[in-house]
mmCIF file of C-alpha atoms in Angstrom:
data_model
loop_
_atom_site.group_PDB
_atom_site.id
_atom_site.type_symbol
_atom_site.label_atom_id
_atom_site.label_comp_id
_atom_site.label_asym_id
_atom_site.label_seq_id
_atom_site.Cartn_x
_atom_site.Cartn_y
_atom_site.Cartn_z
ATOM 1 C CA UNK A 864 0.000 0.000 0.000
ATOM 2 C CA UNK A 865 1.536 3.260 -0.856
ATOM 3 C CA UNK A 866 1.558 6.241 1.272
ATOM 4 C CA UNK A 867 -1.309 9.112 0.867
ATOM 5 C CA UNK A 868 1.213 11.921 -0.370
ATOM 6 C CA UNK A 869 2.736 9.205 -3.033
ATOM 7 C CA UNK A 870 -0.748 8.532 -4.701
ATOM 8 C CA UNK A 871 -1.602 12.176 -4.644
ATOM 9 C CA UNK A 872 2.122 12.868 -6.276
ATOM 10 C CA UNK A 873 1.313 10.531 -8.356
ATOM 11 C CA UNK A 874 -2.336 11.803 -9.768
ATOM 12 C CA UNK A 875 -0.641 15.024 -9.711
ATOM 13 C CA UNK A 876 1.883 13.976 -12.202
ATOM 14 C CA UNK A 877 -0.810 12.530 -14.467
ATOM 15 C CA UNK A 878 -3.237 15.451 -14.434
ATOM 16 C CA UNK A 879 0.074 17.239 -15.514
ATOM 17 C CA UNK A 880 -0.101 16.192 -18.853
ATOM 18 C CA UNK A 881 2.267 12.986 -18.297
ATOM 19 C CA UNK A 882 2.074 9.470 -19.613
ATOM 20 C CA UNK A 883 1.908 6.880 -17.373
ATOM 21 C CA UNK A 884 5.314 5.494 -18.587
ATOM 22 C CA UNK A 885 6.760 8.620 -17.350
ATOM 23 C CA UNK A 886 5.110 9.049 -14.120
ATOM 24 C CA UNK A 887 6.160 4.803 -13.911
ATOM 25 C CA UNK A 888 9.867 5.875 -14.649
ATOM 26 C CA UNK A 889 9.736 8.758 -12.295
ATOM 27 C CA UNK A 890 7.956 7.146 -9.371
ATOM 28 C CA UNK A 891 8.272 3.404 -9.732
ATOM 29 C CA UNK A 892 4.784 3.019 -9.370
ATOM 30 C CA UNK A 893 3.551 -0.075 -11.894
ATOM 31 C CA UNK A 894 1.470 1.258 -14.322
ATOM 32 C CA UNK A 895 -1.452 -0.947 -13.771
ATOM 33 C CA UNK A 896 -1.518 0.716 -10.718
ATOM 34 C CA UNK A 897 -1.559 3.967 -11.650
ATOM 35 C CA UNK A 898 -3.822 3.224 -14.743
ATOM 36 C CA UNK A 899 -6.480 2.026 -11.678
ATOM 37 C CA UNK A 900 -5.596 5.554 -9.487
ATOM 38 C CA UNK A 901 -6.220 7.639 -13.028
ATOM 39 C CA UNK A 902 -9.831 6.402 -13.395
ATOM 40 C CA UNK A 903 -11.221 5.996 -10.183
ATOM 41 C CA UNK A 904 -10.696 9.127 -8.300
ATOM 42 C CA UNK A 905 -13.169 8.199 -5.538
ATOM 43 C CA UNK A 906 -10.250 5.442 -4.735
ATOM 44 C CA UNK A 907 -8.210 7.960 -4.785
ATOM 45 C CA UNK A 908 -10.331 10.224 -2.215
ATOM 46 C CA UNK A 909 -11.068 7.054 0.024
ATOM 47 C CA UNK A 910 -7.071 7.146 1.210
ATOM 48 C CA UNK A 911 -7.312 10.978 1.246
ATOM 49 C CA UNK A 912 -6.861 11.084 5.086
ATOM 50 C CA UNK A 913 -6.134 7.640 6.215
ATOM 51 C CA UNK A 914 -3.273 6.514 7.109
ATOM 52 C CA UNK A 915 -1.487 9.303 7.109
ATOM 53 C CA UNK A 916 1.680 9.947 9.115
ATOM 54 C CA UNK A 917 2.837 13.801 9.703
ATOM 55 C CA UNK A 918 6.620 12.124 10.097
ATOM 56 C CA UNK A 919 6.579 10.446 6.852
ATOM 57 C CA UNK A 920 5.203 13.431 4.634
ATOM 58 C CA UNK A 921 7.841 14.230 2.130
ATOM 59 C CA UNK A 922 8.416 17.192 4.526
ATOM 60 C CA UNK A 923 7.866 15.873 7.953
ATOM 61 C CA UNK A 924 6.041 17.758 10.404
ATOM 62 C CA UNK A 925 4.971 17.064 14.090
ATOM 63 C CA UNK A 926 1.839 15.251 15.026
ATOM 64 C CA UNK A 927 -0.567 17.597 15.614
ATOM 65 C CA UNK A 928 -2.567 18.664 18.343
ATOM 66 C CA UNK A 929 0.598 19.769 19.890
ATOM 67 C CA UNK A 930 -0.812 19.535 23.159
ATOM 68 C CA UNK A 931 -2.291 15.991 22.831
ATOM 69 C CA UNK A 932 0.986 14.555 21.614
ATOM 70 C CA UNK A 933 2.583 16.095 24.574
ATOM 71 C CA UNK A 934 0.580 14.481 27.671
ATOM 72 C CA UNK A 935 0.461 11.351 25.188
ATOM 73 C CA UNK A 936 4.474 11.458 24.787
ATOM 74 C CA UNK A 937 4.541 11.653 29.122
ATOM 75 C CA UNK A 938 1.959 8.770 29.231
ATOM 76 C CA UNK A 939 4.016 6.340 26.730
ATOM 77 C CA UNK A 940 7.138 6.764 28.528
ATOM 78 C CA UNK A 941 5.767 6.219 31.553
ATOM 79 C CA UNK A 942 3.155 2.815 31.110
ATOM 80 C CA UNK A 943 3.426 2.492 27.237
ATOM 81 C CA UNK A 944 4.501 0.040 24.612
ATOM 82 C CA UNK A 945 4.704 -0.613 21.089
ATOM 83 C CA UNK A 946 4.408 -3.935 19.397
ATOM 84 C CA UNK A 947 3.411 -5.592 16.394
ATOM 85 C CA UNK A 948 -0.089 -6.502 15.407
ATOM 86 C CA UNK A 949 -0.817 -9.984 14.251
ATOM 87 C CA UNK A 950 1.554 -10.592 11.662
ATOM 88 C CA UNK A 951 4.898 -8.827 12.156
ATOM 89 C CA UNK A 952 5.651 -8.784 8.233
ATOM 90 C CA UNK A 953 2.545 -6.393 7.512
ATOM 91 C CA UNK A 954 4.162 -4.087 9.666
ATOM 92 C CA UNK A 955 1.245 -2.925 11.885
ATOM 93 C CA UNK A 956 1.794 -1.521 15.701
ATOM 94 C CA UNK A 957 -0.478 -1.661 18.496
ATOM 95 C CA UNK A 958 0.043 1.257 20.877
ATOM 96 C CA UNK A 959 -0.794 0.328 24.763
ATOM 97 C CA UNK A 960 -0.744 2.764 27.719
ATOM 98 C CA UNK A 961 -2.084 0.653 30.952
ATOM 99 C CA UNK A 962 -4.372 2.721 32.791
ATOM 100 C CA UNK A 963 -5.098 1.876 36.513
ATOM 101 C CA UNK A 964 -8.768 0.849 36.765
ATOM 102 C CA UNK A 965 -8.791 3.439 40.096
ATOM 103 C CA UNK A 966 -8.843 6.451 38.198
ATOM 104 C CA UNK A 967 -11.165 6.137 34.934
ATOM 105 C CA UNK A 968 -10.953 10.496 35.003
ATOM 106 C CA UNK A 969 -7.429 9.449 33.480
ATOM 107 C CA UNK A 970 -8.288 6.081 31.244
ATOM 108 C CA UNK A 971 -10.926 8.700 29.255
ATOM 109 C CA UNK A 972 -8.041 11.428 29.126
ATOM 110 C CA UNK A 973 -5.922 9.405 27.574
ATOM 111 C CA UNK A 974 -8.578 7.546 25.118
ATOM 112 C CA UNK A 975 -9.105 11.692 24.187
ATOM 113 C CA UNK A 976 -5.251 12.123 23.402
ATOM 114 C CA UNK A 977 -4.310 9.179 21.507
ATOM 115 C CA UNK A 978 -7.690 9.502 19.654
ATOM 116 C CA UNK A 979 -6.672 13.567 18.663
ATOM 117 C CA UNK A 980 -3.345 12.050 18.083
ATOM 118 C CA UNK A 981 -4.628 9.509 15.609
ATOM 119 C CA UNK A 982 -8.109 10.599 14.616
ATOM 120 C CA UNK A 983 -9.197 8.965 11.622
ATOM 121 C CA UNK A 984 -8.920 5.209 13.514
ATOM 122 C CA UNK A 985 -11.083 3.880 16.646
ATOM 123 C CA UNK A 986 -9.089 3.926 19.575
ATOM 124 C CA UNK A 987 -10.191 0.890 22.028
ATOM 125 C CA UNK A 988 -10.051 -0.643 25.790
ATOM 126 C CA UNK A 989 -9.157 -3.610 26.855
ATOM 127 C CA UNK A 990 -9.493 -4.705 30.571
ATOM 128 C CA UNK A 991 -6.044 -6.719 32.398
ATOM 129 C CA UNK A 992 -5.927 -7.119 35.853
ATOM 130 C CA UNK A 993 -5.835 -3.799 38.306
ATOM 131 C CA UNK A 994 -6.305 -1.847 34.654
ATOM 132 C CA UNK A 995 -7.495 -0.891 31.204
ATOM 133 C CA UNK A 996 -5.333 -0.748 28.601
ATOM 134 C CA UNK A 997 -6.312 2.224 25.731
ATOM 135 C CA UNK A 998 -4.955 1.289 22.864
ATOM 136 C CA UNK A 999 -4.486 2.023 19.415
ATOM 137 C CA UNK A 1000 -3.163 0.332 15.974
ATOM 138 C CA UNK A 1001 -1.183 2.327 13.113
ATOM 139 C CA UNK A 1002 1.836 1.130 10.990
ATOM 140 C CA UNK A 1003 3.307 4.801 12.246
ATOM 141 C CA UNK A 1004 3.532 4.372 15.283
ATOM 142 C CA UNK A 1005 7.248 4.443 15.745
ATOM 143 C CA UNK A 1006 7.515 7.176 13.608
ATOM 144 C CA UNK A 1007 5.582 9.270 16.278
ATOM 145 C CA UNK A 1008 7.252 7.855 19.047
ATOM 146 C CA UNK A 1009 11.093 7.045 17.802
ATOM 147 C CA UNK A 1010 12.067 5.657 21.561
ATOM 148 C CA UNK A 1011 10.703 2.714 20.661
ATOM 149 C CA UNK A 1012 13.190 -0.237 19.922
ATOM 150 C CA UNK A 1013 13.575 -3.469 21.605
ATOM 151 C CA UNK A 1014 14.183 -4.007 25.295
ATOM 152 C CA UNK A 1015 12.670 -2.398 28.114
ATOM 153 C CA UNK A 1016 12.942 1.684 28.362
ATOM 154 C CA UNK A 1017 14.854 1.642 31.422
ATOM 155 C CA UNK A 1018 17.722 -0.793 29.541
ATOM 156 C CA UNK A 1019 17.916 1.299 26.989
ATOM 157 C CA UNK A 1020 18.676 5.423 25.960
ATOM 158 C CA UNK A 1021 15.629 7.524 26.018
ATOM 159 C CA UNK A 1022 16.197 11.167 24.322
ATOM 160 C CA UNK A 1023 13.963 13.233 22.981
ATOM 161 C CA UNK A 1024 14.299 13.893 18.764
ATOM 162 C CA UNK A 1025 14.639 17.801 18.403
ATOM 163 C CA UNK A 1026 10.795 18.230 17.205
ATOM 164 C CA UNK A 1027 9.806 15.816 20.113
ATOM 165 C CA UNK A 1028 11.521 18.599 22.428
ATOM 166 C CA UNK A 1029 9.664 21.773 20.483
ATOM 167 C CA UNK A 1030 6.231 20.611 21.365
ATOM 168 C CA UNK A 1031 7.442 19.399 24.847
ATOM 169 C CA UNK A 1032 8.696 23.274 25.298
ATOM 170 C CA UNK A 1033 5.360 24.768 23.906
ATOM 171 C CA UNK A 1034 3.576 22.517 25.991
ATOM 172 C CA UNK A 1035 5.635 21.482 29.104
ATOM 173 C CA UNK A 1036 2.861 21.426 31.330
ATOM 174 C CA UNK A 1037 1.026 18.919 29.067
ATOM 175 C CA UNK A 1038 4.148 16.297 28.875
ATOM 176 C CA UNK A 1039 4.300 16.443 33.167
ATOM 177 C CA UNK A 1040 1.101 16.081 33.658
ATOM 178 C CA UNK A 1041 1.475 13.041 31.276
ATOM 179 C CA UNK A 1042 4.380 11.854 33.103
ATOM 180 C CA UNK A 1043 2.675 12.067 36.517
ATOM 181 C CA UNK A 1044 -0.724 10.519 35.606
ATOM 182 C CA UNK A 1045 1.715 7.773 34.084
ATOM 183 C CA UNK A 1046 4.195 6.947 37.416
ATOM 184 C CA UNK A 1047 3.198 9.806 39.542
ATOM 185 C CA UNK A 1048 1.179 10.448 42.252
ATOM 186 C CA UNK A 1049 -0.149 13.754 44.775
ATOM 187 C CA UNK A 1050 -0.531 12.921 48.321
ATOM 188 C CA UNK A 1051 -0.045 13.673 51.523
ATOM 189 C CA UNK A 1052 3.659 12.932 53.280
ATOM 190 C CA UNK A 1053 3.186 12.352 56.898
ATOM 191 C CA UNK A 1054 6.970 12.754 58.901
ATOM 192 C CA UNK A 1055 7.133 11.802 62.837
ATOM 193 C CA UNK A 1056 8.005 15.533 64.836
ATOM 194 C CA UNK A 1057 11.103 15.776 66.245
ATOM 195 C CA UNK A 1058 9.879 16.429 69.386
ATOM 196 C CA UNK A 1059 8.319 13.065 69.142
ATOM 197 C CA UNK A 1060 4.905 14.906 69.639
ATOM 198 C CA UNK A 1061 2.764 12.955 66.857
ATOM 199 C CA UNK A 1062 3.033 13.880 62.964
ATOM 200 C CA UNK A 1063 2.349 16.562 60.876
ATOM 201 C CA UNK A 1064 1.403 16.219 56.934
ATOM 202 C CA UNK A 1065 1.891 18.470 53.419
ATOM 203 C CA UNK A 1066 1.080 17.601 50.327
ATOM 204 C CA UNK A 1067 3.377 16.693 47.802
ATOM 205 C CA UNK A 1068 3.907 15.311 44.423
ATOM 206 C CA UNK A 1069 6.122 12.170 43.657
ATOM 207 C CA UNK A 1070 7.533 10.846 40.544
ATOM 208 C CA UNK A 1071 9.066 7.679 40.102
ATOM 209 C CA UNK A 1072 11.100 5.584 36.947
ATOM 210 C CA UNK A 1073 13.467 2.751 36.606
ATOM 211 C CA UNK A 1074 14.717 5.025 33.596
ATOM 212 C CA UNK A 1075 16.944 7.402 35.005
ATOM 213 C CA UNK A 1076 16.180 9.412 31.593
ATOM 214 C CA UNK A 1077 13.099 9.318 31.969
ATOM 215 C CA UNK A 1078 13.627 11.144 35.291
ATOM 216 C CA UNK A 1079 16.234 13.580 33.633
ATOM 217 C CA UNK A 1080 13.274 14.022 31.314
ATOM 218 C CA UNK A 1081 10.558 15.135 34.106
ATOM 219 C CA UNK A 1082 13.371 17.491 35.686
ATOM 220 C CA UNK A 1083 14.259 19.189 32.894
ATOM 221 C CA UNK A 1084 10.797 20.180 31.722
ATOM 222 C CA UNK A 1085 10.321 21.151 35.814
ATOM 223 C CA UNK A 1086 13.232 23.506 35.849
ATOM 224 C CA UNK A 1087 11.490 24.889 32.240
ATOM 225 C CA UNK A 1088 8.529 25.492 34.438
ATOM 226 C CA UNK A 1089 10.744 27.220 37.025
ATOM 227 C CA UNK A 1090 9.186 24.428 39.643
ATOM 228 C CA UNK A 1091 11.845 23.417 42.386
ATOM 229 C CA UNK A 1092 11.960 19.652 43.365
ATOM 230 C CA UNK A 1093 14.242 17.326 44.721
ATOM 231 C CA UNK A 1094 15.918 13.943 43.905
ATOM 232 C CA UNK A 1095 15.378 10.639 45.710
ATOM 233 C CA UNK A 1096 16.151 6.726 45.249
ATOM 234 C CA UNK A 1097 12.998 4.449 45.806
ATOM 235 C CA UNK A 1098 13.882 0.779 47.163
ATOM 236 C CA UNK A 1099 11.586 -2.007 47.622
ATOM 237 C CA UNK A 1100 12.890 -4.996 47.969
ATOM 238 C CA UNK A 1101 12.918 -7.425 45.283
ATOM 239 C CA UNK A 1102 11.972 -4.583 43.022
ATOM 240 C CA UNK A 1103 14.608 -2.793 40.922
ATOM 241 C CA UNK A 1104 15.323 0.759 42.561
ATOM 242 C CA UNK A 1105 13.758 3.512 40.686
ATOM 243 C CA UNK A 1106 15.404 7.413 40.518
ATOM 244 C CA UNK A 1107 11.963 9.500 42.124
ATOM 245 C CA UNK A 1108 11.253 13.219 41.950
ATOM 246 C CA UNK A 1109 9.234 15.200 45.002
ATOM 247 C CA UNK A 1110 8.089 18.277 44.731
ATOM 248 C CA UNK A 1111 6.502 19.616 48.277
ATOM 249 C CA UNK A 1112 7.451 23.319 48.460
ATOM 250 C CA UNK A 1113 3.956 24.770 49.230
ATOM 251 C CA UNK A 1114 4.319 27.577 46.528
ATOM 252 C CA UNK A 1115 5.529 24.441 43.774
ATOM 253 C CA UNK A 1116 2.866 22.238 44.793
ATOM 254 C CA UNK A 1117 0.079 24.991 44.271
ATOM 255 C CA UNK A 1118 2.151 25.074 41.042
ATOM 256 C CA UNK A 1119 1.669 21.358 40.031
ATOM 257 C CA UNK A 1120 -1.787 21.759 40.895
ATOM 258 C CA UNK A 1121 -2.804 24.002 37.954
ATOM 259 C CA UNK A 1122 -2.000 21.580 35.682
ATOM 260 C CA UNK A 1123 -1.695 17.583 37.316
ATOM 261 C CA UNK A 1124 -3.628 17.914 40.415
ATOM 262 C CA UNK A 1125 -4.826 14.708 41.953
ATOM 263 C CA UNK A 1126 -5.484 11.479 39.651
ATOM 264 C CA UNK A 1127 -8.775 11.626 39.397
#
């Protein structure tokens, strides 16, 4: 199957005045092909807008809304994956983020996002245990998000492509909140007094990764937002220790709150 902007090329060429020998030897398309695309234009106009993929346009541009691809982008890198669909060799991905079944606010968010992100295809649910998975298939999928490859995310470099890191800086507030609703959390931090008088409680915000870029990722786009936090290591045992992130200054936490706020 050929690629929206190569049939359209393609027609274009034609309605120019060209043979279809010439638009073959310029284009490689096969000419019964092309004979098939010259007389039915409504085949033509069926592929108009589907399939398409803003990376693979012959000049690329960024997936568009800006802001949907940006809390997307936080939720993939958080509880994400890419793999094949069915049968690897027709080269079709099936995007999961697993949502935890406690907060269906955020499972309809992120059905909203990868739908805006990919509007022209049904974007579906399908229930594991503890969550739902939203989910998604395109064969572009990879182009959208290039920090997919084999191996888990945490075993493996995670950086940003330069247009990745535009929208992220547009919309910085987007990718956290993304990030957070992915491995994050608001809640209350209760610390013993020194006095050994009870406890007393603040809010605060935690993020934690296995992928210490992943981590680098969430404190860079904080320090864009001018939000102070600091850096922990989170240990469980038998669980591999994951870099974490708090925020709990009561001006940066009001911050956070404009934008994450509690799962919900």
């Amino acid at each position: 199957m050929y690629a929206p902007h190569v049939r359209r090329h393609a027609v274009s060429l034609l309605d120019s005045g060209l043979s279809q020998t010439d638009v073959n030897r310029q284009t490689g398309i096969n000419r019964s092909t092309l004979r098939v695309w010259a007389q039915d234009r409504s085949l033509l106009d069926k592929y108009q807008d589907t399939d398409l993929c803003p990376r693979c346009e012959p000049v690329p541009r960024p997936p568009a809304p800006a802001h949907a691809y940006s809390y997307l982008l936080g939720l993939y890198l958080g509880d994400g994956c890419i793999s094949p669909a069915g049968d690897p060799r027709k080269k079709v991905w099936r995007l999961r983020i697993a949502c935890d079944d406690k907060w269906p606010g955020l499972i309809d968010e992120c059905e909203e996002a990868m739908s805006a992100v990919r509007p022209d295809h049904k974007v579906g649910r399908t229930r594991a245990p503890g969550c739902t998975m939203v989910n998604g298939y395109w064969k572009h999928w990879p182009c959208v998000f290039p920090q997919h490859a084999p191996g888990k995310k945490h075993e493996r470099r995670i950086v940003l492509d330069p247009w990745q890191q535009e929208i992220v800086d547009e919309h910085p507030g987007r990718f956290v909140r993304g990030l957070m609703h992915s491995d994050g959390s608001r809640g209350l931090n209760r610390i013993a007094r020194r006095d050994g008088q009870g406890f007393y409680e603040y809010p605060r915000y935690l993020f934690a990764n296995t992928s210490r870029e992943i981590v680098g990722l969430m404190t860079a786009t904080l320090d864009r937002l001018e939000i102070p936090w600091k850096s922990h290591t989170k240990r469980q045992p038998g669980v591999l220790s994951q870099a974490a992130v708090s925020i709990s200054r009561k001006a940066a936490v009001a911050r956070m709150d404009a934008f994450v706020g509690p799962k919900y």
